PDB file of C-alpha atoms in Angstrom:
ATOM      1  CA  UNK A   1    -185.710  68.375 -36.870  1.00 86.00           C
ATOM      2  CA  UNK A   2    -182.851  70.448 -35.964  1.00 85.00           C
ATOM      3  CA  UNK A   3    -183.581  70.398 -32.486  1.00 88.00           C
ATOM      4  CA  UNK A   4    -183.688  66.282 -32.476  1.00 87.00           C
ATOM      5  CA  UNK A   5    -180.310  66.573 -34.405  1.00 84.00           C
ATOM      6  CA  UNK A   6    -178.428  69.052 -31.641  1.00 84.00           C
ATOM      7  CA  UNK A   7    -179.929  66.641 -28.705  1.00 87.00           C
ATOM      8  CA  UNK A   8    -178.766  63.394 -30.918  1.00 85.00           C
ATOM      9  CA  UNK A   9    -175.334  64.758 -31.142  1.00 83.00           C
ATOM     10  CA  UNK A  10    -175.282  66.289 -27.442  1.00 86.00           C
ATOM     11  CA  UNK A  11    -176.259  62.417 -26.535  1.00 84.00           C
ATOM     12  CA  UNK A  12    -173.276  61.636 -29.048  1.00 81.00           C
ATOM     13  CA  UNK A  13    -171.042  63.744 -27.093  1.00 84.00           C
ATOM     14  CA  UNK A  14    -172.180  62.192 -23.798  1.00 85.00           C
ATOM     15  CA  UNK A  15    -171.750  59.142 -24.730  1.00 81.00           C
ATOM     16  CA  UNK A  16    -168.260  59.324 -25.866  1.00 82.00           C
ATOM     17  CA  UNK A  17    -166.738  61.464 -23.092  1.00 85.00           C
ATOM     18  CA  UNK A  18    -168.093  58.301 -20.607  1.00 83.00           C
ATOM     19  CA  UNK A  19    -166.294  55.530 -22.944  1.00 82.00           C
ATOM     20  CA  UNK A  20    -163.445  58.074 -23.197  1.00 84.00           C
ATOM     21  CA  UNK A  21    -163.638  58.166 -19.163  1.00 83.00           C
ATOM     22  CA  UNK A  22    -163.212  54.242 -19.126  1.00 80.00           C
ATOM     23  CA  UNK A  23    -160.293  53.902 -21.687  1.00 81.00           C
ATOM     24  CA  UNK A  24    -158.758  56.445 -19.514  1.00 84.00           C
ATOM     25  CA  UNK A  25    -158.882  54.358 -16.375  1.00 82.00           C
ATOM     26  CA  UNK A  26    -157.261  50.967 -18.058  1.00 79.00           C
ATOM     27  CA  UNK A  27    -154.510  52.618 -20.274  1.00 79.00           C
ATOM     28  CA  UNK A  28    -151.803  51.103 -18.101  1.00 79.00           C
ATOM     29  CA  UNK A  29    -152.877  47.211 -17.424  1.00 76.00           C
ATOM     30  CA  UNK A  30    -150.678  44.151 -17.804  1.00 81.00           C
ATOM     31  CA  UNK A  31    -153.510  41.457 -17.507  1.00 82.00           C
ATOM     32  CA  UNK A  32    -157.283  41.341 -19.249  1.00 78.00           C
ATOM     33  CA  UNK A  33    -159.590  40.645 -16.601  1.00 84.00           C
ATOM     34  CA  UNK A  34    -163.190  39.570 -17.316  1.00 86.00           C
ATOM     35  CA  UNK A  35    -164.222  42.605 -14.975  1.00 85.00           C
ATOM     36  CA  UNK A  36    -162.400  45.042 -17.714  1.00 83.00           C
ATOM     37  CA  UNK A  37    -164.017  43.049 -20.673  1.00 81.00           C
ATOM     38  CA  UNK A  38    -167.410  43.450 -18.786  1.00 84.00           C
ATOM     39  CA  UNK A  39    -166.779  47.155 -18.466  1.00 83.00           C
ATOM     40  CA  UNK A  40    -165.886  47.917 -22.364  1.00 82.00           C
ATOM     41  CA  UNK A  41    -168.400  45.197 -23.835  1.00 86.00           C
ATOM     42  CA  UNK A  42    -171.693  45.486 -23.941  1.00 87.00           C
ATOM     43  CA  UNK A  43    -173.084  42.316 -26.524  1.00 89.00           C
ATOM     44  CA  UNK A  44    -170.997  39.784 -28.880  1.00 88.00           C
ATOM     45  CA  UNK A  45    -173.008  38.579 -31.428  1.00 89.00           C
ATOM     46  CA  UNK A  46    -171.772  35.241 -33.285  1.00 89.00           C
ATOM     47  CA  UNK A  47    -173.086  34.098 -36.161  1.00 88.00           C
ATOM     48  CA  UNK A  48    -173.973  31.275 -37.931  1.00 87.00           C
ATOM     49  CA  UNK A  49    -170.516  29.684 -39.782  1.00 81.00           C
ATOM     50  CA  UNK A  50    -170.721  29.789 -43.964  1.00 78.00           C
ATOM     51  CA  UNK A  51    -169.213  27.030 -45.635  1.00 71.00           C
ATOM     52  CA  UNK A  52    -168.285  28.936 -48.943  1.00 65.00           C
ATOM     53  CA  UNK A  53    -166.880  25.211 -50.670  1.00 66.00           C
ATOM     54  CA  UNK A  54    -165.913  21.935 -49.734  1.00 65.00           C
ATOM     55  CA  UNK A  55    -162.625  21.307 -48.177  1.00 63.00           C
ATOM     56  CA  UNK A  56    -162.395  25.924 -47.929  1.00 68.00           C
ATOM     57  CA  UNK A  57    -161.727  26.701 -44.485  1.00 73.00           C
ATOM     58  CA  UNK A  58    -165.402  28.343 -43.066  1.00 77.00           C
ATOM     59  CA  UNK A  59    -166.064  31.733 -42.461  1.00 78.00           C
ATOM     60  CA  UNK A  60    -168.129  33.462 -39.239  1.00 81.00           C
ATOM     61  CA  UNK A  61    -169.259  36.452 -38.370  1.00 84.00           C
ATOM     62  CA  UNK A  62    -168.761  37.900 -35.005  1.00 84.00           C
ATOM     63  CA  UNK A  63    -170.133  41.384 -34.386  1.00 87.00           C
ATOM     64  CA  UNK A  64    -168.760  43.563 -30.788  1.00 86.00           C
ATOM     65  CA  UNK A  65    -170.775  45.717 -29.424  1.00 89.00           C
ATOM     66  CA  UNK A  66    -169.133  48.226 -27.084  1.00 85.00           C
ATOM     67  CA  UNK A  67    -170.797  50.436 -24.121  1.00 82.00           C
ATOM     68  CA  UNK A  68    -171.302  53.725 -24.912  1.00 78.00           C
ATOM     69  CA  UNK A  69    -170.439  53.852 -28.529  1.00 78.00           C
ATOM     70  CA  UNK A  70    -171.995  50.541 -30.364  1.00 81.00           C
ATOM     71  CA  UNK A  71    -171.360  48.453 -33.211  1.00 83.00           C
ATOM     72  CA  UNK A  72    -167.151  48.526 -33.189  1.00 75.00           C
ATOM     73  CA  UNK A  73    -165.549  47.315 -36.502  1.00 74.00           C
ATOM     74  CA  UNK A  74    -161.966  46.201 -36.967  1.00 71.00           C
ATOM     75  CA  UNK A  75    -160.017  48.483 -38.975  1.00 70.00           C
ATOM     76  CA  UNK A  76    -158.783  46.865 -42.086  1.00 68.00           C
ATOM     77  CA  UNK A  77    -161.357  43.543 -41.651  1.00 65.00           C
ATOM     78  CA  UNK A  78    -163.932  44.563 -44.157  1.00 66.00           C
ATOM     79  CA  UNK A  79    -165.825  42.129 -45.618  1.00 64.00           C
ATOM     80  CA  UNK A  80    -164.419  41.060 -48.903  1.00 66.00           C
ATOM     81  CA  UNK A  81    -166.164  40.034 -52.203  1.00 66.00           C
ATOM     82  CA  UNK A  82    -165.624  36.277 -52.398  1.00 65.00           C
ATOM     83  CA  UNK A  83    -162.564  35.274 -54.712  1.00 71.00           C
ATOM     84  CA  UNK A  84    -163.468  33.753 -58.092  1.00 77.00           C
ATOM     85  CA  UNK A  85    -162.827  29.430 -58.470  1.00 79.00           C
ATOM     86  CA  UNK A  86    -159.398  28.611 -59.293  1.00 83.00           C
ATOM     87  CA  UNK A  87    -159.307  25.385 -59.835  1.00 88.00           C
ATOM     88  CA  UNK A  88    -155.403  25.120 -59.580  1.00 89.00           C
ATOM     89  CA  UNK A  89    -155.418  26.488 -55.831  1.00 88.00           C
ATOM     90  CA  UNK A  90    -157.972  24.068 -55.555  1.00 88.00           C
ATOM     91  CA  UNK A  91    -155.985  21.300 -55.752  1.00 90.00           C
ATOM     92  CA  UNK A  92    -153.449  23.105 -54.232  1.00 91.00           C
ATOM     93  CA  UNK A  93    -155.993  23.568 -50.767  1.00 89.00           C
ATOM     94  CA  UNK A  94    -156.741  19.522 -51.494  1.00 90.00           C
ATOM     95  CA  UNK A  95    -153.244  18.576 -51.729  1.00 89.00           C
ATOM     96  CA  UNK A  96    -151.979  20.530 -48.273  1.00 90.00           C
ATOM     97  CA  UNK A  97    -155.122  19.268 -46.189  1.00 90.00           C
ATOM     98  CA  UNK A  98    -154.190  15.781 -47.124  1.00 90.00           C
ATOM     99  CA  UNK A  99    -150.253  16.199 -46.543  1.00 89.00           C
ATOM    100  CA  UNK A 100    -151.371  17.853 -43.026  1.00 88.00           C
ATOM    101  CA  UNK A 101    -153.606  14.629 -42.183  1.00 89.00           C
ATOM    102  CA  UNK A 102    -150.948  11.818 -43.566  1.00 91.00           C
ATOM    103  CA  UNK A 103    -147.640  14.052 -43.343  1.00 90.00           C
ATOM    104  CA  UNK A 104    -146.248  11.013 -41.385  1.00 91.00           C
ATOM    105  CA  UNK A 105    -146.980   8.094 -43.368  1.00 91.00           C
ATOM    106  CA  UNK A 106    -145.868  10.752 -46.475  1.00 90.00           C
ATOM    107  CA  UNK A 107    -142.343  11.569 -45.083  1.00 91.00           C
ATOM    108  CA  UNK A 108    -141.723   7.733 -43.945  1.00 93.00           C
ATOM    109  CA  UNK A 109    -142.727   6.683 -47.881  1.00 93.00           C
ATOM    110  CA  UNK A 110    -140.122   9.539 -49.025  1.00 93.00           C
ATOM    111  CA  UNK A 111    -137.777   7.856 -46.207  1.00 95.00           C
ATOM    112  CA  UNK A 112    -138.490   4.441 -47.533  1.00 95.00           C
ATOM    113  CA  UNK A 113    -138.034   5.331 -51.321  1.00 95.00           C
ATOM    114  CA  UNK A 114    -134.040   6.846 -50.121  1.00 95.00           C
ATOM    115  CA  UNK A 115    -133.138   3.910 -48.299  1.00 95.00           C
ATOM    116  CA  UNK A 116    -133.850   2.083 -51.283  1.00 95.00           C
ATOM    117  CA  UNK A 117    -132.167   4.117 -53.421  1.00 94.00           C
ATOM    118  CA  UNK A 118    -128.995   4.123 -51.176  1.00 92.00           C
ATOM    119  CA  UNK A 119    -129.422   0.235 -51.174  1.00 91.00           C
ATOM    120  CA  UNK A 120    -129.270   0.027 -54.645  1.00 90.00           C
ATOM    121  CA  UNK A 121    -126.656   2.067 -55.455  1.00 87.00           C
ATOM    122  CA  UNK A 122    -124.594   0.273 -52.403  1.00 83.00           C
ATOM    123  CA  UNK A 123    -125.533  -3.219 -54.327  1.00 84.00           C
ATOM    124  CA  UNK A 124    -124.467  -1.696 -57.663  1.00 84.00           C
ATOM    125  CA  UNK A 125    -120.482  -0.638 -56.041  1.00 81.00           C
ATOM    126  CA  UNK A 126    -118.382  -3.562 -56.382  1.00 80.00           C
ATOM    127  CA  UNK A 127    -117.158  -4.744 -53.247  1.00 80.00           C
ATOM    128  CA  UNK A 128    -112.927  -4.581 -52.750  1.00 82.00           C
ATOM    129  CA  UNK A 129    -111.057  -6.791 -50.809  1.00 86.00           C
ATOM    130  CA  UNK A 130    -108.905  -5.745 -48.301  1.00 87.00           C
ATOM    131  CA  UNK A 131    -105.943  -6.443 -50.345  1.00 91.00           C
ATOM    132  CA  UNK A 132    -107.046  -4.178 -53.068  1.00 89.00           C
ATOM    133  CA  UNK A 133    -107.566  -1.409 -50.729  1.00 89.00           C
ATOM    134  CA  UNK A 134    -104.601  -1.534 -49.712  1.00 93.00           C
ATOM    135  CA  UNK A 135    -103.003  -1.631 -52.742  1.00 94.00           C
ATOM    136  CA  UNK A 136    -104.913   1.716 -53.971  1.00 93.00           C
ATOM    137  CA  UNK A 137    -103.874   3.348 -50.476  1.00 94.00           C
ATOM    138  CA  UNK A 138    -100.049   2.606 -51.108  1.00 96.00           C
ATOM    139  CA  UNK A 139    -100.547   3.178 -54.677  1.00 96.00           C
ATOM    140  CA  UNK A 140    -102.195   7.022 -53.755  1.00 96.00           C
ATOM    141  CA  UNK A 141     -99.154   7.292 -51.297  1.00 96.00           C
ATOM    142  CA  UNK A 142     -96.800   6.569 -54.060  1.00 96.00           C
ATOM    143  CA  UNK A 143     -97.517   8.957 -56.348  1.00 96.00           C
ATOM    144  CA  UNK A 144     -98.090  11.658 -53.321  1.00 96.00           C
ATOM    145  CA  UNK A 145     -94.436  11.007 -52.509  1.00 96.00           C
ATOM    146  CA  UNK A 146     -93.233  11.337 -56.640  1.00 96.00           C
ATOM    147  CA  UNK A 147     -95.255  14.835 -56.349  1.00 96.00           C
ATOM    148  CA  UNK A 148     -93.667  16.043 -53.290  1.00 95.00           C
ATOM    149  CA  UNK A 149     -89.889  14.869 -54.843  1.00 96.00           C
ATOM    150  CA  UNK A 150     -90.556  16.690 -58.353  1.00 96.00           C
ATOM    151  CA  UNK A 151     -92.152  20.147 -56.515  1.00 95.00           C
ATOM    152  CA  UNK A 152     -88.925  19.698 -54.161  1.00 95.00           C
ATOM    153  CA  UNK A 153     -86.585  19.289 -57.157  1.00 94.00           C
ATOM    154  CA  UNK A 154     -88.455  22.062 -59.129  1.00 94.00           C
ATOM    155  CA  UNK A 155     -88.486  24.437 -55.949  1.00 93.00           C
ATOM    156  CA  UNK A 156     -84.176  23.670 -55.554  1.00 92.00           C
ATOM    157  CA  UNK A 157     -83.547  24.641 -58.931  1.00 92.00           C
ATOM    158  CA  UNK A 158     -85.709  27.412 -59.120  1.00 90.00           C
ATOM    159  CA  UNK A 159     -83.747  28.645 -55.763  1.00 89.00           C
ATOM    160  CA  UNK A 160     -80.731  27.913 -57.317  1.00 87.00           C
ATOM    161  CA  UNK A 161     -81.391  29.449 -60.594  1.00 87.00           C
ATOM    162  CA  UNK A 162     -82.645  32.956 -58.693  1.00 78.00           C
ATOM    163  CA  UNK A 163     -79.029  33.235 -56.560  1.00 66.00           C
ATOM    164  CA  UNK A 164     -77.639  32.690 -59.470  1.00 61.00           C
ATOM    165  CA  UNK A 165     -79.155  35.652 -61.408  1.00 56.00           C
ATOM    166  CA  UNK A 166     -78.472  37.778 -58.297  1.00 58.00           C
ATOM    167  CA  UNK A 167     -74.705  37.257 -57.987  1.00 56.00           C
ATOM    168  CA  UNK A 168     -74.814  37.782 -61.927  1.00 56.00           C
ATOM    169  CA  UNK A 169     -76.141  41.497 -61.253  1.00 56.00           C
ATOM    170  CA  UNK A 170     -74.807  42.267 -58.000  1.00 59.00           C
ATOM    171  CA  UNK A 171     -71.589  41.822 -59.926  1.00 58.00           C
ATOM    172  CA  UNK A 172     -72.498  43.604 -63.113  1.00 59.00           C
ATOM    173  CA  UNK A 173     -73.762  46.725 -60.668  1.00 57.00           C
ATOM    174  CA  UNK A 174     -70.398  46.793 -59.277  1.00 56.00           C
TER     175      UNK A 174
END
């Protein structure tokens, strides 16, 4: 028994200094050519596709087999227990597969529905003649010109008021 485990692990040894050999040779490559693939892979095995529940995305297996070391699993890709049913991402799942398929006749509704909307609240406005918008313009310019008189007033005697109170104490300092 102990002699079939030394030669197992002396075939072990072999078998990884040859795939070490290869990895070696491509370390540096810009493009994956089917002759490199050929080199490394030695069987892909596909399985059948599980349909865990209706409208769930399905699920396949796909097992690589690489030369000189075997069965080569993805770090991190473990197979995972299946989730429990929630019913809420359910309809969730239902709702975005059915937005993917009609997404266009969706967002033209949604379009549709503003318009109207804007429509409405366009028919609601009452409509001003051009004499009455005019009058509102002149009227807005009117009382723009009143506050530019009264800040120009206020600003004077605010000026006026401050020289005052400076002659006061430049005279009272000397």
């Amino acid at each position: 028994e102990l002699r079939s485990g030394l030669d197992q692990f002396e075939k072990d040894g072999e078998r990884a200094d040859k795939f070490i050999g290869l990895v070696r040779r491509y370390t540096n490559f810009d493009e994956l050519t089917a002759s490199m693939l050929n080199e490394f892979v030695e069987k892909i095995l596909v399985h059948e596709a599980e349909v865990a529940r209706k409208g769930h995305r399905r699920r396949q297996k796909v097992e690589i087999y690489l030369n000189f070391i075997g069965k080569f699993d993805v770090p991190g890709h473990e197979e995972k227990e299946p989730e429990p049913f929630d019913p809420v991402e359910y309809r969730r799942e239902k709702w975005r597969a059915y937005y993917h398929q009609n997404r266009e006749n969706i967002l033209a509704s949604i379009a549709e529905r503003k318009k109207e909307k804007k429509a409405a609240k366009l028919a609601a406005m009452p409509v001003k003649t051009p004499e009455e918008i005019k009058a509102e313009a002149e009227t807005r310019r009117q009382r723009k010109l009143k506050y530019q008189r009264e800040y120009q007033r206020e600003w004077k005697r605010r000026k006026k008021s401050g020289m005052n109170m400076k002659a006061t104490s430049q005279k009272e300092a000397t």
